[in-house]
């Protein structure tokens, strides 16, 4: 379950932050992401924060990424 990332080919920013095509975002700041609408709602709330965390699945591996917003 989650939101699958696509269209990142050639994106140096995506590579820099550790995202790849096919990754599946499962949570943002601990909130489950079940579709693009829910992801948009959660990200809109996260914009007002100084940091946010993503949990994603890459193949059989679960990864956690943290981002600080300046």
PDB file of N, CA, C and O in Angstrom:
ATOM      1  N   UNK A   1       0.841  -1.190   0.000  1.00  0.00           N
ATOM      2  CA  UNK A   1       0.000   0.000   0.000  1.00  0.00           C
ATOM      3  C   UNK A   1       0.873   1.236   0.000  1.00  0.00           C
ATOM      4  O   UNK A   1       1.937   1.261   0.591  1.00  0.00           O
ATOM      5  N   UNK A   2       0.402   2.274  -0.634  1.00  0.00           N
ATOM      6  CA  UNK A   2       1.125   3.518  -0.672  1.00  0.00           C
ATOM      7  C   UNK A   2       1.027   4.169  -2.029  1.00  0.00           C
ATOM      8  O   UNK A   2       0.228   3.781  -2.873  1.00  0.00           O
ATOM      9  N   UNK A   3       1.866   5.159  -2.249  1.00  0.00           N
ATOM     10  CA  UNK A   3       1.868   5.934  -3.480  1.00  0.00           C
ATOM     11  C   UNK A   3       3.171   5.677  -4.219  1.00  0.00           C
ATOM     12  O   UNK A   3       4.247   5.983  -3.709  1.00  0.00           O
ATOM     13  N   UNK A   4       3.073   5.089  -5.416  1.00  0.00           N
ATOM     14  CA  UNK A   4       4.266   4.742  -6.175  1.00  0.00           C
ATOM     15  C   UNK A   4       4.800   5.961  -6.927  1.00  0.00           C
ATOM     16  O   UNK A   4       4.045   6.695  -7.555  1.00  0.00           O
ATOM     17  N   UNK A   5       6.104   6.157  -6.833  1.00  0.00           N
ATOM     18  CA  UNK A   5       6.780   7.268  -7.485  1.00  0.00           C
ATOM     19  C   UNK A   5       7.168   6.851  -8.899  1.00  0.00           C
ATOM     20  O   UNK A   5       7.693   5.766  -9.122  1.00  0.00           O
ATOM     21  N   UNK A   6       6.940   7.759  -9.854  1.00  0.00           N
ATOM     22  CA  UNK A   6       7.385   7.520 -11.228  1.00  0.00           C
ATOM     23  C   UNK A   6       7.744   8.857 -11.864  1.00  0.00           C
ATOM     24  O   UNK A   6       7.407   9.916 -11.338  1.00  0.00           O
ATOM     25  N   UNK A   7       8.444   8.799 -12.987  1.00  0.00           N
ATOM     26  CA  UNK A   7       8.800  10.005 -13.725  1.00  0.00           C
ATOM     27  C   UNK A   7      10.006  10.741 -13.190  1.00  0.00           C
ATOM     28  O   UNK A   7      10.187  11.925 -13.475  1.00  0.00           O
ATOM     29  N   UNK A   8      10.850  10.077 -12.428  1.00  0.00           N
ATOM     30  CA  UNK A   8      12.031  10.725 -11.854  1.00  0.00           C
ATOM     31  C   UNK A   8      13.301  10.544 -12.689  1.00  0.00           C
ATOM     32  O   UNK A   8      14.342  11.050 -12.307  1.00  0.00           O
ATOM     33  N   UNK A   9      13.196   9.821 -13.779  1.00  0.00           N
ATOM     34  CA  UNK A   9      14.382   9.552 -14.597  1.00  0.00           C
ATOM     35  C   UNK A   9      15.085  10.851 -14.960  1.00  0.00           C
ATOM     36  O   UNK A   9      14.465  11.794 -15.429  1.00  0.00           O
ATOM     37  N   UNK A  10      16.369  10.912 -14.709  1.00  0.00           N
ATOM     38  CA  UNK A  10      17.168  12.087 -15.039  1.00  0.00           C
ATOM     39  C   UNK A  10      17.050  13.227 -14.051  1.00  0.00           C
ATOM     40  O   UNK A  10      17.634  14.281 -14.257  1.00  0.00           O
ATOM     41  N   UNK A  11      16.302  13.062 -12.972  1.00  0.00           N
ATOM     42  CA  UNK A  11      16.148  14.123 -11.977  1.00  0.00           C
ATOM     43  C   UNK A  11      17.290  14.064 -10.970  1.00  0.00           C
ATOM     44  O   UNK A  11      17.358  13.153 -10.145  1.00  0.00           O
ATOM     45  N   UNK A  12      18.173  15.044 -11.049  1.00  0.00           N
ATOM     46  CA  UNK A  12      19.304  15.061 -10.120  1.00  0.00           C
ATOM     47  C   UNK A  12      18.843  15.346  -8.693  1.00  0.00           C
ATOM     48  O   UNK A  12      19.430  14.846  -7.740  1.00  0.00           O
ATOM     49  N   UNK A  13      17.766  16.119  -8.532  1.00  0.00           N
ATOM     50  CA  UNK A  13      17.261  16.421  -7.192  1.00  0.00           C
ATOM     51  C   UNK A  13      16.710  15.156  -6.537  1.00  0.00           C
ATOM     52  O   UNK A  13      16.968  14.897  -5.373  1.00  0.00           O
ATOM     53  N   UNK A  14      15.968  14.364  -7.283  1.00  0.00           N
ATOM     54  CA  UNK A  14      15.431  13.114  -6.737  1.00  0.00           C
ATOM     55  C   UNK A  14      16.573  12.193  -6.321  1.00  0.00           C
ATOM     56  O   UNK A  14      16.526  11.581  -5.258  1.00  0.00           O
ATOM     57  N   UNK A  15      17.584  12.106  -7.162  1.00  0.00           N
ATOM     58  CA  UNK A  15      18.744  11.270  -6.846  1.00  0.00           C
ATOM     59  C   UNK A  15      19.438  11.795  -5.591  1.00  0.00           C
ATOM     60  O   UNK A  15      19.819  11.017  -4.713  1.00  0.00           O
ATOM     61  N   UNK A  16      19.576  13.108  -5.492  1.00  0.00           N
ATOM     62  CA  UNK A  16      20.241  13.737  -4.348  1.00  0.00           C
ATOM     63  C   UNK A  16      19.529  13.419  -3.038  1.00  0.00           C
ATOM     64  O   UNK A  16      20.167  13.139  -2.032  1.00  0.00           O
ATOM     65  N   UNK A  17      18.194  13.437  -3.040  1.00  0.00           N
ATOM     66  CA  UNK A  17      17.448  13.190  -1.805  1.00  0.00           C
ATOM     67  C   UNK A  17      17.185  11.711  -1.560  1.00  0.00           C
ATOM     68  O   UNK A  17      16.670  11.337  -0.519  1.00  0.00           O
ATOM     69  N   UNK A  18      17.529  10.862  -2.537  1.00  0.00           N
ATOM     70  CA  UNK A  18      17.435   9.421  -2.324  1.00  0.00           C
ATOM     71  C   UNK A  18      16.183   8.751  -2.830  1.00  0.00           C
ATOM     72  O   UNK A  18      15.872   7.638  -2.434  1.00  0.00           O
ATOM     73  N   UNK A  19      15.444   9.424  -3.717  1.00  0.00           N
ATOM     74  CA  UNK A  19      14.229   8.827  -4.276  1.00  0.00           C
ATOM     75  C   UNK A  19      14.514   8.216  -5.640  1.00  0.00           C
ATOM     76  O   UNK A  19      15.327   8.734  -6.399  1.00  0.00           O
ATOM     77  N   UNK A  20      13.822   7.120  -5.945  1.00  0.00           N
ATOM     78  CA  UNK A  20      13.985   6.435  -7.220  1.00  0.00           C
ATOM     79  C   UNK A  20      12.623   6.068  -7.787  1.00  0.00           C
ATOM     80  O   UNK A  20      11.665   5.859  -7.037  1.00  0.00           O
ATOM     81  N   UNK A  21      12.557   5.973  -9.125  1.00  0.00           N
ATOM     82  CA  UNK A  21      11.347   5.463  -9.759  1.00  0.00           C
ATOM     83  C   UNK A  21      11.009   4.101  -9.165  1.00  0.00           C
ATOM     84  O   UNK A  21      11.895   3.277  -8.962  1.00  0.00           O
ATOM     85  N   UNK A  22       9.746   3.882  -8.911  1.00  0.00           N
ATOM     86  CA  UNK A  22       9.300   2.601  -8.367  1.00  0.00           C
ATOM     87  C   UNK A  22       9.202   2.577  -6.858  1.00  0.00           C
ATOM     88  O   UNK A  22       8.576   1.683  -6.289  1.00  0.00           O
ATOM     89  N   UNK A  23       9.837   3.551  -6.163  1.00  0.00           N
ATOM     90  CA  UNK A  23       9.680   3.632  -4.710  1.00  0.00           C
ATOM     91  C   UNK A  23       8.200   3.815  -4.388  1.00  0.00           C
ATOM     92  O   UNK A  23       7.462   4.465  -5.137  1.00  0.00           O
ATOM     93  N   UNK A  24       7.781   3.263  -3.264  1.00  0.00           N
ATOM     94  CA  UNK A  24       6.395   3.403  -2.831  1.00  0.00           C
ATOM     95  C   UNK A  24       6.385   4.116  -1.486  1.00  0.00           C
ATOM     96  O   UNK A  24       6.861   3.578  -0.486  1.00  0.00           O
ATOM     97  N   UNK A  25       5.882   5.346  -1.486  1.00  0.00           N
ATOM     98  CA  UNK A  25       5.789   6.107  -0.237  1.00  0.00           C
ATOM     99  C   UNK A  25       4.659   5.507   0.587  1.00  0.00           C
ATOM    100  O   UNK A  25       3.521   5.422   0.130  1.00  0.00           O
ATOM    101  N   UNK A  26       4.990   5.091   1.806  1.00  0.00           N
ATOM    102  CA  UNK A  26       3.997   4.470   2.676  1.00  0.00           C
ATOM    103  C   UNK A  26       3.506   5.415   3.761  1.00  0.00           C
ATOM    104  O   UNK A  26       2.332   5.389   4.107  1.00  0.00           O
ATOM    105  N   UNK A  27       4.415   6.227   4.318  1.00  0.00           N
ATOM    106  CA  UNK A  27       3.998   7.201   5.330  1.00  0.00           C
ATOM    107  C   UNK A  27       4.747   8.505   5.142  1.00  0.00           C
ATOM    108  O   UNK A  27       5.873   8.532   4.655  1.00  0.00           O
ATOM    109  N   UNK A  28       4.091   9.583   5.540  1.00  0.00           N
ATOM    110  CA  UNK A  28       4.706  10.908   5.623  1.00  0.00           C
ATOM    111  C   UNK A  28       4.412  11.398   7.028  1.00  0.00           C
ATOM    112  O   UNK A  28       3.245  11.490   7.422  1.00  0.00           O
ATOM    113  N   UNK A  29       5.462  11.653   7.786  1.00  0.00           N
ATOM    114  CA  UNK A  29       5.326  12.060   9.190  1.00  0.00           C
ATOM    115  C   UNK A  29       4.436  11.102   9.972  1.00  0.00           C
ATOM    116  O   UNK A  29       3.618  11.512  10.782  1.00  0.00           O
ATOM    117  N   UNK A  30       4.582   9.824   9.683  1.00  0.00           N
ATOM    118  CA  UNK A  30       3.855   8.802  10.412  1.00  0.00           C
ATOM    119  C   UNK A  30       2.422   8.580   9.954  1.00  0.00           C
ATOM    120  O   UNK A  30       1.750   7.683  10.442  1.00  0.00           O
ATOM    121  N   UNK A  31       1.937   9.390   9.010  1.00  0.00           N
ATOM    122  CA  UNK A  31       0.577   9.243   8.512  1.00  0.00           C
ATOM    123  C   UNK A  31       0.587   8.397   7.244  1.00  0.00           C
ATOM    124  O   UNK A  31       1.353   8.667   6.317  1.00  0.00           O
ATOM    125  N   UNK A  32      -0.259   7.388   7.197  1.00  0.00           N
ATOM    126  CA  UNK A  32      -0.324   6.498   6.045  1.00  0.00           C
ATOM    127  C   UNK A  32      -0.739   7.258   4.797  1.00  0.00           C
ATOM    128  O   UNK A  32      -1.601   8.127   4.838  1.00  0.00           O
ATOM    129  N   UNK A  33      -0.081   6.909   3.703  1.00  0.00           N
ATOM    130  CA  UNK A  33      -0.387   7.493   2.400  1.00  0.00           C
ATOM    131  C   UNK A  33      -0.973   6.374   1.550  1.00  0.00           C
ATOM    132  O   UNK A  33      -0.280   5.450   1.165  1.00  0.00           O
ATOM    133  N   UNK A  34      -2.271   6.464   1.286  1.00  0.00           N
ATOM    134  CA  UNK A  34      -2.925   5.378   0.559  1.00  0.00           C
ATOM    135  C   UNK A  34      -3.249   5.746  -0.890  1.00  0.00           C
ATOM    136  O   UNK A  34      -3.528   4.878  -1.697  1.00  0.00           O
ATOM    137  N   UNK A  35      -3.212   7.047  -1.204  1.00  0.00           N
ATOM    138  CA  UNK A  35      -3.453   7.487  -2.575  1.00  0.00           C
ATOM    139  C   UNK A  35      -2.895   8.898  -2.754  1.00  0.00           C
ATOM    140  O   UNK A  35      -2.429   9.508  -1.793  1.00  0.00           O
ATOM    141  N   UNK A  36      -2.955   9.418  -3.983  1.00  0.00           N
ATOM    142  CA  UNK A  36      -2.367  10.723  -4.238  1.00  0.00           C
ATOM    143  C   UNK A  36      -3.103  11.855  -3.513  1.00  0.00           C
ATOM    144  O   UNK A  36      -2.487  12.820  -3.082  1.00  0.00           O
ATOM    145  N   UNK A  37      -4.389  11.714  -3.315  1.00  0.00           N
ATOM    146  CA  UNK A  37      -5.151  12.736  -2.586  1.00  0.00           C
ATOM    147  C   UNK A  37      -4.682  12.839  -1.131  1.00  0.00           C
ATOM    148  O   UNK A  37      -4.471  13.925  -0.603  1.00  0.00           O
ATOM    149  N   UNK A  38      -4.529  11.683  -0.488  1.00  0.00           N
ATOM    150  CA  UNK A  38      -4.058  11.659   0.904  1.00  0.00           C
ATOM    151  C   UNK A  38      -2.628  12.209   0.984  1.00  0.00           C
ATOM    152  O   UNK A  38      -2.306  12.965   1.902  1.00  0.00           O
ATOM    153  N   UNK A  39      -1.776  11.853   0.026  1.00  0.00           N
ATOM    154  CA  UNK A  39      -0.393  12.355   0.008  1.00  0.00           C
ATOM    155  C   UNK A  39      -0.395  13.872  -0.092  1.00  0.00           C
ATOM    156  O   UNK A  39       0.361  14.551   0.613  1.00  0.00           O
ATOM    157  N   UNK A  40      -1.240  14.438  -0.957  1.00  0.00           N
ATOM    158  CA  UNK A  40      -1.325  15.881  -1.108  1.00  0.00           C
ATOM    159  C   UNK A  40      -1.744  16.542   0.201  1.00  0.00           C
ATOM    160  O   UNK A  40      -1.169  17.550   0.614  1.00  0.00           O
ATOM    161  N   UNK A  41      -2.734  15.975   0.886  1.00  0.00           N
ATOM    162  CA  UNK A  41      -3.200  16.527   2.159  1.00  0.00           C
ATOM    163  C   UNK A  41      -2.086  16.520   3.205  1.00  0.00           C
ATOM    164  O   UNK A  41      -1.861  17.508   3.902  1.00  0.00           O
ATOM    165  N   UNK A  42      -1.382  15.399   3.304  1.00  0.00           N
ATOM    166  CA  UNK A  42      -0.321  15.271   4.303  1.00  0.00           C
ATOM    167  C   UNK A  42       0.836  16.214   3.974  1.00  0.00           C
ATOM    168  O   UNK A  42       1.378  16.878   4.852  1.00  0.00           O
ATOM    169  N   UNK A  43       1.223  16.289   2.698  1.00  0.00           N
ATOM    170  CA  UNK A  43       2.318  17.180   2.305  1.00  0.00           C
ATOM    171  C   UNK A  43       1.950  18.647   2.499  1.00  0.00           C
ATOM    172  O   UNK A  43       2.796  19.460   2.860  1.00  0.00           O
ATOM    173  N   UNK A  44       0.703  18.993   2.272  1.00  0.00           N
ATOM    174  CA  UNK A  44       0.265  20.374   2.484  1.00  0.00           C
ATOM    175  C   UNK A  44       0.443  20.759   3.951  1.00  0.00           C
ATOM    176  O   UNK A  44       0.911  21.847   4.279  1.00  0.00           O
ATOM    177  N   UNK A  45       0.115  19.845   4.856  1.00  0.00           N
ATOM    178  CA  UNK A  45       0.309  20.094   6.293  1.00  0.00           C
ATOM    179  C   UNK A  45       1.795  20.170   6.630  1.00  0.00           C
ATOM    180  O   UNK A  45       2.215  20.977   7.447  1.00  0.00           O
ATOM    181  N   UNK A  46       2.601  19.329   5.979  1.00  0.00           N
ATOM    182  CA  UNK A  46       4.036  19.272   6.273  1.00  0.00           C
ATOM    183  C   UNK A  46       4.766  20.535   5.825  1.00  0.00           C
ATOM    184  O   UNK A  46       5.831  20.841   6.345  1.00  0.00           O
ATOM    185  N   UNK A  47       4.204  21.276   4.878  1.00  0.00           N
ATOM    186  CA  UNK A  47       4.858  22.497   4.386  1.00  0.00           C
ATOM    187  C   UNK A  47       5.101  23.509   5.486  1.00  0.00           C
ATOM    188  O   UNK A  47       6.039  24.303   5.407  1.00  0.00           O
ATOM    189  N   UNK A  48       4.275  23.499   6.518  1.00  0.00           N
ATOM    190  CA  UNK A  48       4.422  24.462   7.603  1.00  0.00           C
ATOM    191  C   UNK A  48       5.426  23.995   8.663  1.00  0.00           C
ATOM    192  O   UNK A  48       5.723  24.723   9.591  1.00  0.00           O
ATOM    193  N   UNK A  49       5.949  22.787   8.508  1.00  0.00           N
ATOM    194  CA  UNK A  49       6.899  22.240   9.476  1.00  0.00           C
ATOM    195  C   UNK A  49       8.329  22.499   9.029  1.00  0.00           C
ATOM    196  O   UNK A  49       8.591  22.762   7.861  1.00  0.00           O
ATOM    197  N   UNK A  50       9.268  22.383   9.938  1.00  0.00           N
ATOM    198  CA  UNK A  50      10.671  22.591   9.599  1.00  0.00           C
ATOM    199  C   UNK A  50      11.341  21.315   9.105  1.00  0.00           C
ATOM    200  O   UNK A  50      12.459  21.352   8.616  1.00  0.00           O
ATOM    201  N   UNK A  51      10.644  20.179   9.224  1.00  0.00           N
ATOM    202  CA  UNK A  51      11.183  18.915   8.733  1.00  0.00           C
ATOM    203  C   UNK A  51      10.038  17.942   8.506  1.00  0.00           C
ATOM    204  O   UNK A  51       8.939  18.145   9.011  1.00  0.00           O
ATOM    205  N   UNK A  52      10.325  16.904   7.721  1.00  0.00           N
ATOM    206  CA  UNK A  52       9.348  15.830   7.578  1.00  0.00           C
ATOM    207  C   UNK A  52      10.064  14.531   7.271  1.00  0.00           C
ATOM    208  O   UNK A  52      11.211  14.517   6.825  1.00  0.00           O
ATOM    209  N   UNK A  53       9.390  13.436   7.573  1.00  0.00           N
ATOM    210  CA  UNK A  53       9.937  12.096   7.401  1.00  0.00           C
ATOM    211  C   UNK A  53       9.091  11.305   6.419  1.00  0.00           C
ATOM    212  O   UNK A  53       7.868  11.405   6.430  1.00  0.00           O
ATOM    213  N   UNK A  54       9.767  10.547   5.585  1.00  0.00           N
ATOM    214  CA  UNK A  54       9.107   9.636   4.654  1.00  0.00           C
ATOM    215  C   UNK A  54       9.519   8.217   4.981  1.00  0.00           C
ATOM    216  O   UNK A  54      10.682   7.968   5.298  1.00  0.00           O
ATOM    217  N   UNK A  55       8.592   7.303   4.908  1.00  0.00           N
ATOM    218  CA  UNK A  55       8.916   5.882   4.959  1.00  0.00           C
ATOM    219  C   UNK A  55       8.478   5.316   3.622  1.00  0.00           C
ATOM    220  O   UNK A  55       7.352   5.536   3.183  1.00  0.00           O
ATOM    221  N   UNK A  56       9.409   4.646   2.961  1.00  0.00           N
ATOM    222  CA  UNK A  56       9.078   4.109   1.656  1.00  0.00           C
ATOM    223  C   UNK A  56       9.566   2.688   1.505  1.00  0.00           C
ATOM    224  O   UNK A  56      10.419   2.228   2.256  1.00  0.00           O
ATOM    225  N   UNK A  57       8.979   2.018   0.554  1.00  0.00           N
ATOM    226  CA  UNK A  57       9.352   0.645   0.248  1.00  0.00           C
ATOM    227  C   UNK A  57      10.038   0.645  -1.107  1.00  0.00           C
ATOM    228  O   UNK A  57       9.545   1.245  -2.062  1.00  0.00           O
ATOM    229  N   UNK A  58      11.190  -0.003  -1.168  1.00  0.00           N
ATOM    230  CA  UNK A  58      11.948  -0.162  -2.408  1.00  0.00           C
ATOM    231  C   UNK A  58      12.203  -1.652  -2.556  1.00  0.00           C
ATOM    232  O   UNK A  58      13.043  -2.206  -1.855  1.00  0.00           O
ATOM    233  N   UNK A  59      11.443  -2.282  -3.435  1.00  0.00           N
ATOM    234  CA  UNK A  59      11.534  -3.741  -3.542  1.00  0.00           C
ATOM    235  C   UNK A  59      11.033  -4.359  -2.248  1.00  0.00           C
ATOM    236  O   UNK A  59       9.922  -4.098  -1.820  1.00  0.00           O
ATOM    237  N   UNK A  60      11.895  -5.148  -1.610  1.00  0.00           N
ATOM    238  CA  UNK A  60      11.509  -5.760  -0.331  1.00  0.00           C
ATOM    239  C   UNK A  60      12.050  -4.985   0.863  1.00  0.00           C
ATOM    240  O   UNK A  60      11.820  -5.358   2.003  1.00  0.00           O
ATOM    241  N   UNK A  61      12.748  -3.902   0.594  1.00  0.00           N
ATOM    242  CA  UNK A  61      13.412  -3.122   1.638  1.00  0.00           C
ATOM    243  C   UNK A  61      12.580  -1.896   2.017  1.00  0.00           C
ATOM    244  O   UNK A  61      12.019  -1.225   1.159  1.00  0.00           O
ATOM    245  N   UNK A  62      12.518  -1.607   3.317  1.00  0.00           N
ATOM    246  CA  UNK A  62      11.871  -0.397   3.809  1.00  0.00           C
ATOM    247  C   UNK A  62      12.949   0.620   4.139  1.00  0.00           C
ATOM    248  O   UNK A  62      13.930   0.299   4.798  1.00  0.00           O
ATOM    249  N   UNK A  63      12.764   1.860   3.662  1.00  0.00           N
ATOM    250  CA  UNK A  63      13.729   2.930   3.911  1.00  0.00           C
ATOM    251  C   UNK A  63      13.029   4.089   4.594  1.00  0.00           C
ATOM    252  O   UNK A  63      11.854   4.346   4.348  1.00  0.00           O
ATOM    253  N   UNK A  64      13.775   4.773   5.432  1.00  0.00           N
ATOM    254  CA  UNK A  64      13.270   5.978   6.090  1.00  0.00           C
ATOM    255  C   UNK A  64      14.155   7.139   5.678  1.00  0.00           C
ATOM    256  O   UNK A  64      15.378   7.062   5.768  1.00  0.00           O
ATOM    257  N   UNK A  65      13.529   8.218   5.216  1.00  0.00           N
ATOM    258  CA  UNK A  65      14.239   9.423   4.808  1.00  0.00           C
ATOM    259  C   UNK A  65      13.716  10.580   5.625  1.00  0.00           C
ATOM    260  O   UNK A  65      12.504  10.700   5.853  1.00  0.00           O
ATOM    261  N   UNK A  66      14.611  11.453   6.053  1.00  0.00           N
ATOM    262  CA  UNK A  66      14.229  12.650   6.793  1.00  0.00           C
ATOM    263  C   UNK A  66      14.723  13.876   6.039  1.00  0.00           C
ATOM    264  O   UNK A  66      15.835  13.877   5.509  1.00  0.00           O
ATOM    265  N   UNK A  67      13.888  14.897   5.988  1.00  0.00           N
ATOM    266  CA  UNK A  67      14.207  16.124   5.275  1.00  0.00           C
ATOM    267  C   UNK A  67      14.027  17.327   6.186  1.00  0.00           C
ATOM    268  O   UNK A  67      13.034  17.413   6.903  1.00  0.00           O
ATOM    269  N   UNK A  68      14.988  18.216   6.166  1.00  0.00           N
ATOM    270  CA  UNK A  68      14.897  19.465   6.913  1.00  0.00           C
ATOM    271  C   UNK A  68      14.655  20.571   5.914  1.00  0.00           C
ATOM    272  O   UNK A  68      15.323  20.654   4.892  1.00  0.00           O
ATOM    273  N   UNK A  69      13.681  21.411   6.216  1.00  0.00           N
ATOM    274  CA  UNK A  69      13.310  22.496   5.321  1.00  0.00           C
ATOM    275  C   UNK A  69      13.781  23.801   5.929  1.00  0.00           C
ATOM    276  O   UNK A  69      13.434  24.138   7.059  1.00  0.00           O
ATOM    277  N   UNK A  70      14.575  24.518   5.179  1.00  0.00           N
ATOM    278  CA  UNK A  70      15.065  25.831   5.660  1.00  0.00           C
ATOM    279  C   UNK A  70      14.262  26.958   5.085  1.00  0.00           C
ATOM    280  O   UNK A  70      13.731  26.934   4.064  1.00  0.00           O
TER     281      UNK A  70
END
